[in-house]
Short mmCIF file of N, CA and C in Angstrom, two decimals:
data_model
loop_
_atom_site.label_atom_id
_atom_site.label_comp_id
_atom_site.label_asym_id
_atom_site.label_seq_id
_atom_site.Cartn_x
_atom_site.Cartn_y
_atom_site.Cartn_z
N PRO E 858 -39.31 -6.23 -22.27
CA PRO E 858 -38.10 -6.62 -22.03
C PRO E 858 -37.76 -7.96 -21.97
N SER E 859 -36.63 -8.46 -22.33
CA SER E 859 -36.26 -9.95 -22.17
C SER E 859 -35.69 -10.08 -21.01
N HIS E 860 -35.51 -11.43 -20.58
CA HIS E 860 -35.02 -11.98 -19.38
C HIS E 860 -34.06 -11.19 -18.93
N ARG E 861 -32.97 -11.43 -19.95
CA ARG E 861 -31.64 -10.74 -19.75
C ARG E 861 -31.48 -9.38 -19.06
N ASP E 862 -32.35 -8.49 -19.83
CA ASP E 862 -32.59 -7.19 -19.69
C ASP E 862 -33.29 -6.86 -18.28
N LEU E 863 -34.06 -7.73 -17.93
CA LEU E 863 -34.88 -7.53 -16.56
C LEU E 863 -33.72 -7.94 -15.20
N LYS E 864 -32.60 -8.90 -15.75
CA LYS E 864 -31.70 -9.16 -14.54
C LYS E 864 -30.72 -8.14 -14.64
N ARG E 865 -30.50 -7.57 -15.81
CA ARG E 865 -29.65 -6.25 -15.82
C ARG E 865 -30.14 -4.88 -14.98
N MET E 866 -31.30 -5.04 -15.31
CA MET E 866 -32.13 -3.85 -14.52
C MET E 866 -32.09 -4.05 -12.84
N VAL E 867 -32.17 -5.07 -12.49
CA VAL E 867 -32.31 -5.54 -10.94
C VAL E 867 -30.96 -5.55 -10.59
N ALA E 868 -30.06 -6.04 -11.27
CA ALA E 868 -28.63 -5.75 -10.91
C ALA E 868 -28.20 -4.48 -10.81
N GLY E 869 -28.47 -3.69 -11.96
CA GLY E 869 -28.18 -2.11 -11.79
C GLY E 869 -28.69 -1.45 -10.41
N LYS E 870 -29.98 -1.84 -10.00
CA LYS E 870 -30.70 -1.27 -8.75
C LYS E 870 -30.07 -1.80 -7.55
N LYS E 871 -29.38 -3.23 -7.59
CA LYS E 871 -28.64 -3.63 -6.48
C LYS E 871 -27.02 -2.69 -6.27
N ASP E 872 -26.55 -2.31 -7.60
CA ASP E 872 -25.14 -1.70 -7.67
C ASP E 872 -25.78 -0.35 -6.88
N ALA E 873 -26.65 0.28 -7.43
CA ALA E 873 -26.93 1.47 -6.80
C ALA E 873 -27.11 1.52 -5.34
N LYS E 874 -27.77 0.71 -4.88
CA LYS E 874 -28.10 0.56 -3.46
C LYS E 874 -26.71 0.19 -2.61
N ALA E 875 -25.77 -0.46 -3.38
CA ALA E 875 -24.56 -0.79 -2.59
C ALA E 875 -24.00 0.43 -2.72
N LYS E 876 -23.77 1.16 -4.00
CA LYS E 876 -23.11 2.60 -3.83
C LYS E 876 -23.59 3.66 -2.66
N GLU E 877 -24.80 3.70 -2.60
CA GLU E 877 -25.43 4.27 -1.66
C GLU E 877 -24.87 4.02 -0.06
N ALA E 878 -24.91 2.67 -0.20
CA ALA E 878 -24.41 2.34 1.42
C ALA E 878 -23.11 2.72 1.85
N LYS E 879 -22.38 2.92 0.97
CA LYS E 879 -20.86 3.33 1.18
C LYS E 879 -20.93 4.65 1.88
N PRO E 880 -19.89 4.73 2.87
CA PRO E 880 -19.97 5.97 3.64
C PRO E 880 -19.05 7.08 2.84
N LYS E 881 -19.58 8.33 2.87
CA LYS E 881 -18.80 9.16 2.10
C LYS E 881 -18.59 10.66 2.98
N GLY E 882 -17.73 11.28 2.64
CA GLY E 882 -17.30 12.47 3.27
C GLY E 882 -16.69 12.07 4.72
N ALA E 883 -17.30 12.67 5.65
CA ALA E 883 -16.84 12.56 7.10
C ALA E 883 -16.76 11.38 7.83
N ASN E 884 -17.52 10.17 7.09
CA ASN E 884 -17.41 8.91 7.72
C ASN E 884 -16.43 7.87 6.85
N ALA E 885 -15.84 8.54 5.98
CA ALA E 885 -14.91 7.41 5.10
C ALA E 885 -13.65 7.30 5.82
N ILE E 886 -13.11 6.05 5.78
CA ILE E 886 -11.95 5.55 6.34
C ILE E 886 -11.09 4.96 5.19
N ALA E 887 -9.98 4.39 5.54
CA ALA E 887 -9.13 4.07 4.66
C ALA E 887 -9.46 2.89 3.80
N LYS E 888 -10.28 1.95 4.44
CA LYS E 888 -10.66 0.97 3.84
C LYS E 888 -11.79 0.96 2.71
N ASP E 889 -12.39 2.37 2.86
CA ASP E 889 -13.61 2.78 1.91
C ASP E 889 -12.95 3.05 0.53
N VAL E 890 -11.83 3.78 0.45
CA VAL E 890 -11.11 4.35 -0.57
C VAL E 890 -10.41 3.02 -1.60
N GLU E 891 -10.35 3.43 -2.59
CA GLU E 891 -9.55 2.70 -3.55
C GLU E 891 -8.01 2.72 -3.37
N PRO E 892 -7.54 1.59 -3.26
CA PRO E 892 -5.95 1.39 -2.59
C PRO E 892 -5.16 2.32 -3.51
N ARG E 893 -5.37 2.46 -4.92
CA ARG E 893 -4.33 3.26 -5.74
C ARG E 893 -4.57 4.72 -5.42
N LYS E 894 -5.71 5.30 -5.14
CA LYS E 894 -5.83 6.45 -4.93
C LYS E 894 -5.29 6.94 -3.64
N LEU E 895 -5.48 5.94 -2.49
CA LEU E 895 -5.14 6.09 -1.24
C LEU E 895 -3.44 6.25 -0.96
N VAL E 896 -2.83 5.19 -1.76
CA VAL E 896 -1.38 5.13 -1.76
C VAL E 896 -0.69 6.41 -2.44
N ALA E 897 -1.43 6.80 -3.57
CA ALA E 897 -0.93 7.90 -4.40
C ALA E 897 -1.11 9.28 -3.48
N ALA E 898 -2.14 9.58 -2.74
CA ALA E 898 -2.34 10.46 -1.84
C ALA E 898 -1.44 10.48 -0.78
N LEU E 899 -1.17 9.34 -0.18
CA LEU E 899 -0.37 9.23 0.95
C LEU E 899 0.94 9.53 0.53
N ALA E 900 1.39 8.97 -0.66
CA ALA E 900 2.99 9.36 -0.87
C ALA E 900 3.31 10.83 -1.12
N ALA E 901 2.03 11.49 -2.02
CA ALA E 901 2.31 12.81 -1.97
C ALA E 901 2.38 13.62 -0.77
N HIS E 902 1.56 13.23 0.37
CA HIS E 902 1.60 13.66 1.55
C HIS E 902 2.95 13.58 2.35
N LEU E 903 3.41 12.35 2.43
CA LEU E 903 4.79 12.11 2.86
C LEU E 903 6.01 12.79 2.23
N LYS E 904 5.68 12.99 0.97
CA LYS E 904 6.73 13.90 0.10
C LYS E 904 6.80 15.22 0.62
N LYS E 905 5.59 15.82 0.76
CA LYS E 905 5.13 17.29 1.01
C LYS E 905 5.77 17.52 2.55
N GLU E 906 5.36 16.64 3.25
CA GLU E 906 5.70 16.89 4.62
C GLU E 906 7.14 16.93 4.85
N GLY E 907 8.13 15.95 4.10
CA GLY E 907 9.51 16.16 4.05
C GLY E 907 10.13 15.28 5.38
N LYS E 908 9.57 14.73 6.14
CA LYS E 908 9.95 14.15 7.33
C LYS E 908 10.75 12.67 6.82
N LEU E 909 10.11 12.14 5.94
CA LEU E 909 10.73 10.74 5.56
C LEU E 909 12.01 10.70 4.91
N GLN E 910 12.98 10.40 5.21
CA GLN E 910 14.24 10.51 4.62
C GLN E 910 14.34 9.08 3.68
N LEU E 911 15.18 9.55 2.70
CA LEU E 911 15.25 8.47 1.75
C LEU E 911 16.70 7.75 1.99
N PRO E 912 16.61 6.69 1.56
CA PRO E 912 17.97 5.75 1.73
C PRO E 912 18.87 6.68 0.77
N LYS E 913 20.27 6.34 1.26
CA LYS E 913 21.36 6.86 0.80
C LYS E 913 21.67 6.78 -0.75
N ASN E 914 21.31 5.52 -1.06
CA ASN E 914 21.48 4.81 -2.41
C ASN E 914 20.08 4.59 -3.16
N ALA E 915 19.01 5.56 -2.91
CA ALA E 915 17.73 5.31 -3.30
C ALA E 915 17.51 5.26 -4.93
N ASP E 916 18.65 5.97 -5.62
CA ASP E 916 18.67 6.06 -7.00
C ASP E 916 19.23 4.92 -7.71
N ILE E 917 20.06 4.02 -7.12
CA ILE E 917 20.42 2.76 -7.62
C ILE E 917 19.77 1.51 -6.92
N ILE E 918 18.92 1.57 -5.90
CA ILE E 918 18.71 0.25 -5.12
C ILE E 918 17.69 -0.48 -6.23
N LYS E 919 17.85 -1.74 -6.41
CA LYS E 919 16.81 -2.71 -7.10
C LYS E 919 16.03 -3.27 -6.02
N THR E 920 14.69 -3.08 -6.24
CA THR E 920 13.68 -3.73 -5.13
C THR E 920 13.69 -5.07 -5.11
N GLY E 921 14.38 -5.87 -5.93
CA GLY E 921 14.39 -7.29 -5.72
C GLY E 921 15.38 -7.75 -6.77
N VAL E 922 15.83 -9.23 -6.41
CA VAL E 922 16.86 -9.96 -7.27
C VAL E 922 16.26 -10.11 -8.60
N PHE E 923 14.91 -10.22 -8.77
CA PHE E 923 14.55 -10.45 -9.90
C PHE E 923 14.28 -9.26 -10.76
N LYS E 924 14.63 -8.30 -10.61
CA LYS E 924 14.56 -6.96 -11.20
C LYS E 924 15.92 -6.68 -11.96
N GLU E 925 15.75 -6.21 -13.07
CA GLU E 925 17.13 -5.89 -13.78
C GLU E 925 17.45 -4.14 -13.37
N LEU E 926 16.53 -3.47 -13.34
CA LEU E 926 16.84 -2.27 -12.98
C LEU E 926 16.17 -1.52 -11.75
N PRO E 927 16.53 -0.24 -11.15
CA PRO E 927 15.92 0.20 -10.17
C PRO E 927 14.66 0.67 -10.54
N PRO E 928 13.65 1.26 -9.85
CA PRO E 928 12.40 1.77 -10.19
C PRO E 928 12.49 3.09 -11.04
N ASP E 929 11.62 3.10 -12.10
CA ASP E 929 11.39 4.23 -12.92
C ASP E 929 11.25 5.58 -12.30
N ASN E 930 10.23 5.36 -11.42
CA ASN E 930 9.56 6.75 -10.60
C ASN E 930 10.69 7.12 -9.83
N ASN E 931 10.85 8.24 -9.62
CA ASN E 931 11.80 8.98 -8.88
C ASN E 931 11.43 9.24 -7.20
N ASP E 932 9.94 8.97 -7.06
CA ASP E 932 9.41 8.86 -5.97
C ASP E 932 9.07 7.59 -5.47
N TRP E 933 9.69 6.59 -5.87
CA TRP E 933 9.35 5.21 -5.68
C TRP E 933 9.30 4.83 -4.15
N PHE E 934 10.19 5.48 -3.36
CA PHE E 934 10.37 5.26 -1.96
C PHE E 934 9.13 5.74 -1.16
N TYR E 935 8.53 6.88 -1.54
CA TYR E 935 7.49 7.57 -0.92
C TYR E 935 6.36 6.65 -1.29
N VAL E 936 6.07 6.09 -2.57
CA VAL E 936 5.16 5.13 -2.98
C VAL E 936 4.90 4.05 -1.86
N ARG E 937 6.23 3.36 -2.24
CA ARG E 937 6.32 2.15 -1.35
C ARG E 937 6.05 2.30 0.16
N SER E 938 6.70 3.32 0.71
CA SER E 938 6.34 3.68 2.39
C SER E 938 4.72 3.83 2.45
N ALA E 939 4.31 4.58 1.52
CA ALA E 939 2.67 4.61 1.55
C ALA E 939 1.98 3.23 1.53
N ALA E 940 2.67 2.57 0.35
CA ALA E 940 1.81 1.08 0.28
C ALA E 940 1.96 0.18 1.44
N ILE E 941 3.17 0.33 2.18
CA ILE E 941 3.35 -0.36 3.42
C ILE E 941 2.32 0.09 4.47
N ALA E 942 2.37 1.18 4.59
CA ALA E 942 1.55 1.82 5.66
C ALA E 942 0.16 1.56 5.49
N ARG E 943 -0.34 1.35 4.36
CA ARG E 943 -1.58 0.97 4.01
C ARG E 943 -1.92 -0.47 4.22
N ARG E 944 -0.63 -1.35 3.82
CA ARG E 944 -0.77 -2.88 4.29
C ARG E 944 -1.07 -2.92 5.82
N ILE E 945 0.02 -2.17 6.45
CA ILE E 945 -0.23 -2.29 8.00
C ILE E 945 -1.52 -2.03 8.64
N TYR E 946 -2.20 -0.95 7.93
CA TYR E 946 -3.47 -0.49 8.49
C TYR E 946 -4.48 -1.73 8.19
N GLU E 947 -4.45 -2.50 6.98
CA GLU E 947 -5.30 -3.39 6.61
C GLU E 947 -5.16 -4.84 7.60
N ARG E 948 -3.73 -4.99 7.84
CA ARG E 948 -3.54 -6.11 8.66
C ARG E 948 -2.35 -5.80 9.81
N PRO E 949 -2.73 -5.25 10.85
CA PRO E 949 -1.71 -5.05 11.81
C PRO E 949 -0.98 -6.28 12.21
N GLY E 950 0.20 -6.12 12.76
CA GLY E 950 1.08 -7.15 12.91
C GLY E 950 1.86 -8.05 11.65
N THR E 951 1.51 -7.13 10.49
CA THR E 951 2.37 -7.75 9.44
C THR E 951 3.85 -7.27 9.65
N GLY E 952 4.72 -8.33 9.27
CA GLY E 952 6.17 -8.07 9.53
C GLY E 952 6.86 -7.80 7.99
N ILE E 953 8.16 -7.67 8.21
CA ILE E 953 8.91 -7.64 7.00
C ILE E 953 8.92 -8.84 6.03
N GLY E 954 8.96 -9.96 6.67
CA GLY E 954 8.89 -11.08 5.90
C GLY E 954 7.69 -11.41 4.99
N ALA E 955 6.44 -10.87 5.56
CA ALA E 955 5.30 -10.93 4.92
C ALA E 955 5.15 -9.89 3.81
N LEU E 956 5.74 -8.90 3.94
CA LEU E 956 5.81 -7.96 2.99
C LEU E 956 6.64 -8.31 1.82
N THR E 957 7.75 -8.97 2.00
CA THR E 957 8.68 -9.35 1.06
C THR E 957 7.87 -10.31 0.07
N LYS E 958 7.04 -11.01 0.62
CA LYS E 958 6.18 -11.94 -0.09
C LYS E 958 5.40 -11.11 -1.20
N VAL E 959 4.55 -10.11 -0.45
CA VAL E 959 3.75 -9.25 -1.15
C VAL E 959 4.42 -8.62 -2.53
N TYR E 960 5.47 -7.93 -2.16
CA TYR E 960 6.18 -7.06 -3.17
C TYR E 960 7.20 -8.02 -4.04
N GLY E 961 7.13 -9.52 -3.87
CA GLY E 961 8.00 -10.30 -4.65
C GLY E 961 7.45 -10.28 -6.02
N GLY E 962 8.02 -11.18 -7.02
CA GLY E 962 7.73 -11.45 -8.02
C GLY E 962 8.40 -12.44 -8.87
N PRO E 963 8.03 -12.86 -10.12
CA PRO E 963 8.73 -13.92 -10.79
C PRO E 963 10.19 -13.89 -11.03
N SER E 964 10.89 -14.98 -10.62
CA SER E 964 12.12 -15.25 -11.06
C SER E 964 12.51 -15.52 -12.31
N LYS E 965 13.66 -15.26 -13.15
CA LYS E 965 13.96 -15.47 -14.24
C LYS E 965 14.79 -16.36 -14.12
N LEU E 966 14.45 -17.77 -14.67
CA LEU E 966 15.28 -18.97 -14.77
C LEU E 966 15.65 -19.30 -15.85
N GLY E 967 15.55 -18.45 -17.05
CA GLY E 967 15.84 -19.08 -18.30
C GLY E 967 14.85 -19.81 -18.91
N VAL E 968 15.06 -21.04 -19.36
CA VAL E 968 13.97 -21.72 -19.90
C VAL E 968 13.20 -22.78 -18.98
N LYS E 969 13.58 -22.51 -17.72
CA LYS E 969 12.83 -23.23 -16.88
C LYS E 969 11.60 -22.57 -16.25
N PRO E 970 10.67 -23.09 -15.90
CA PRO E 970 9.42 -22.28 -15.17
C PRO E 970 9.63 -21.53 -14.04
N GLN E 971 8.97 -20.48 -14.18
CA GLN E 971 9.16 -19.26 -13.40
C GLN E 971 8.54 -19.56 -11.70
N HIS E 972 9.25 -19.29 -10.82
CA HIS E 972 8.80 -19.30 -9.41
C HIS E 972 8.62 -17.95 -8.78
N HIS E 973 7.82 -18.02 -7.48
CA HIS E 973 7.92 -16.62 -7.00
C HIS E 973 9.15 -16.47 -6.30
N THR E 974 9.51 -15.19 -6.35
CA THR E 974 10.78 -14.79 -5.55
C THR E 974 10.46 -13.47 -4.61
N ARG E 975 10.77 -13.56 -3.29
CA ARG E 975 10.64 -12.51 -2.39
C ARG E 975 11.57 -11.22 -3.05
N CYS E 976 10.94 -10.17 -2.71
CA CYS E 976 11.66 -9.02 -2.69
C CYS E 976 12.80 -8.70 -1.72
N ALA E 977 13.67 -7.55 -2.02
CA ALA E 977 14.69 -7.20 -1.07
C ALA E 977 13.92 -6.56 0.11
N ARG E 978 14.82 -6.98 1.34
CA ARG E 978 14.35 -6.67 2.56
C ARG E 978 14.59 -5.31 3.05
N GLY E 979 15.70 -4.92 2.51
CA GLY E 979 16.56 -3.60 3.09
C GLY E 979 15.32 -2.37 2.90
N HIS E 980 15.01 -2.09 1.72
CA HIS E 980 14.17 -0.89 1.70
C HIS E 980 12.87 -0.91 2.62
N ILE E 981 12.34 -1.97 2.52
CA ILE E 981 10.99 -2.19 3.44
C ILE E 981 11.46 -1.88 4.93
N LYS E 982 12.48 -2.38 5.43
CA LYS E 982 12.95 -2.33 6.83
C LYS E 982 13.31 -0.70 7.12
N PHE E 983 13.84 -0.20 6.04
CA PHE E 983 13.98 1.18 6.24
C PHE E 983 12.91 2.11 6.12
N ALA E 984 12.21 1.80 5.49
CA ALA E 984 10.65 2.42 5.27
C ALA E 984 10.05 2.49 6.68
N MET E 985 9.78 1.14 7.27
CA MET E 985 9.31 1.08 8.50
C MET E 985 9.87 1.75 9.56
N GLN E 986 11.21 1.78 9.72
CA GLN E 986 11.98 2.55 10.54
C GLN E 986 11.66 3.94 10.57
N GLN E 987 11.58 4.41 9.32
CA GLN E 987 11.19 5.97 9.15
C GLN E 987 9.77 6.39 9.48
N LEU E 988 8.89 5.23 9.34
CA LEU E 988 7.53 5.68 9.69
C LEU E 988 7.43 5.50 11.18
N GLU E 989 8.31 4.77 11.70
CA GLU E 989 8.19 4.63 13.19
C GLU E 989 8.84 5.86 14.00
N LYS E 990 9.83 6.56 13.22
CA LYS E 990 10.48 7.82 13.61
C LYS E 990 9.55 8.71 13.48
N MET E 991 8.76 8.81 12.53
CA MET E 991 7.78 9.78 12.36
C MET E 991 6.66 9.71 13.36
N GLY E 992 6.28 8.47 13.89
CA GLY E 992 5.39 8.42 15.21
C GLY E 992 4.19 7.79 14.52
N PHE E 993 4.12 7.24 13.13
CA PHE E 993 2.91 6.67 12.74
C PHE E 993 2.73 5.12 12.74
N MET E 994 3.98 4.44 13.36
CA MET E 994 4.00 2.87 13.23
C MET E 994 4.88 2.72 14.60
N GLU E 995 4.63 1.45 15.18
CA GLU E 995 5.35 0.90 16.19
C GLU E 995 5.37 -0.58 16.10
N GLN E 996 6.36 -1.12 16.87
CA GLN E 996 6.39 -2.68 16.80
C GLN E 996 5.40 -3.27 17.55
N SER E 997 4.88 -4.30 17.13
CA SER E 997 3.71 -4.98 17.91
C SER E 997 4.00 -6.00 18.88
N VAL E 998 3.40 -6.19 20.12
CA VAL E 998 3.99 -7.36 21.11
C VAL E 998 4.18 -8.58 20.43
N ASN E 999 3.11 -8.93 19.71
CA ASN E 999 3.22 -10.28 18.91
C ASN E 999 4.05 -10.48 17.94
N GLY E 1000 5.01 -9.39 17.36
CA GLY E 1000 5.69 -9.59 16.16
C GLY E 1000 5.04 -8.82 14.98
N GLY E 1001 6.01 -8.22 14.19
CA GLY E 1001 5.59 -7.49 13.33
C GLY E 1001 5.32 -6.11 13.50
N ARG E 1002 4.57 -5.09 12.79
CA ARG E 1002 4.43 -3.76 13.31
C ARG E 1002 2.86 -3.58 13.18
N LYS E 1003 2.68 -2.37 13.77
CA LYS E 1003 1.14 -2.07 13.72
C LYS E 1003 1.11 -0.35 13.78
N LEU E 1004 0.04 0.12 13.36
CA LEU E 1004 0.00 1.59 13.26
C LEU E 1004 -0.30 2.15 14.68
N THR E 1005 0.04 3.32 14.93
CA THR E 1005 -0.24 4.08 16.24
C THR E 1005 -1.42 4.81 16.10
N SER E 1006 -2.15 5.43 16.98
CA SER E 1006 -3.34 6.32 16.53
C SER E 1006 -2.96 7.41 15.77
N LYS E 1007 -1.84 8.02 15.91
CA LYS E 1007 -1.32 8.99 14.90
C LYS E 1007 -1.56 8.66 13.45
N GLY E 1008 -0.92 7.10 13.32
CA GLY E 1008 -0.81 6.55 12.04
C GLY E 1008 -2.32 6.24 11.45
N TYR E 1009 -3.16 5.89 12.23
CA TYR E 1009 -4.55 5.61 11.99
C TYR E 1009 -5.22 7.17 11.51
N GLN E 1010 -5.13 7.87 12.30
CA GLN E 1010 -5.70 9.30 12.16
C GLN E 1010 -5.15 10.00 10.78
N MET E 1011 -3.91 9.94 10.42
CA MET E 1011 -3.32 10.37 9.17
C MET E 1011 -3.97 9.42 7.77
N LEU E 1012 -3.94 8.28 8.12
CA LEU E 1012 -4.55 7.62 6.93
C LEU E 1012 -5.91 7.77 6.73
N ASP E 1013 -6.70 8.08 7.77
CA ASP E 1013 -8.11 8.27 7.61
C ASP E 1013 -8.46 9.68 7.18
N ARG E 1014 -7.58 10.52 7.76
CA ARG E 1014 -7.57 12.01 7.08
C ARG E 1014 -7.38 12.17 5.75
N ILE E 1015 -6.71 11.29 5.26
CA ILE E 1015 -6.12 11.39 3.80
C ILE E 1015 -7.29 10.57 3.04
N ALA E 1016 -7.95 9.50 3.51
CA ALA E 1016 -8.97 8.72 2.92
C ALA E 1016 -10.11 9.80 2.78
N HIS E 1017 -10.10 10.66 3.84
CA HIS E 1017 -11.45 11.45 3.57
C HIS E 1017 -11.21 12.41 2.53
N THR E 1018 -9.85 12.79 2.22
CA THR E 1018 -9.56 13.79 1.16
C THR E 1018 -9.92 13.03 -0.24
N CYS E 1019 -9.65 11.60 -0.47
CA CYS E 1019 -9.76 10.89 -1.58
C CYS E 1019 -11.07 10.59 -1.94
N VAL E 1020 -12.17 10.90 -1.02
CA VAL E 1020 -13.59 10.43 -1.33
C VAL E 1020 -14.03 11.60 -2.15
#
């Protein structure tokens, strides 16, 4: 075998060891699961549970000034709420302003160069308030929001089903 083949073989063994080192089953937490899978599963759980209220104008809300139309997915609010819960899980103390940066996008300035624009704040605030009412989130002493023990348990339980 050539030098490249040997490198690939060694790299393959390292990848296999890394995959074995990841916890599976009962030891899996939300940080171990791929974010897209976790958010999709959590959104389905929130929708099935039925306690998360939608905003009155959820069908016409634009998520940002840089958007032309509202989201195509009818379950977009459940997905956004799940994504917010996952973000707060990863970084407790994150507030609405930080999330507007995360979910922002490029502004359309015609022929001028694009710049980053923050997204709308209303739907993020409403999602956080709904998650607080459900008991999954609370306001942090140092600002922002953090998950409660019930919120951590829910995310870890759903992560366990995703593995």
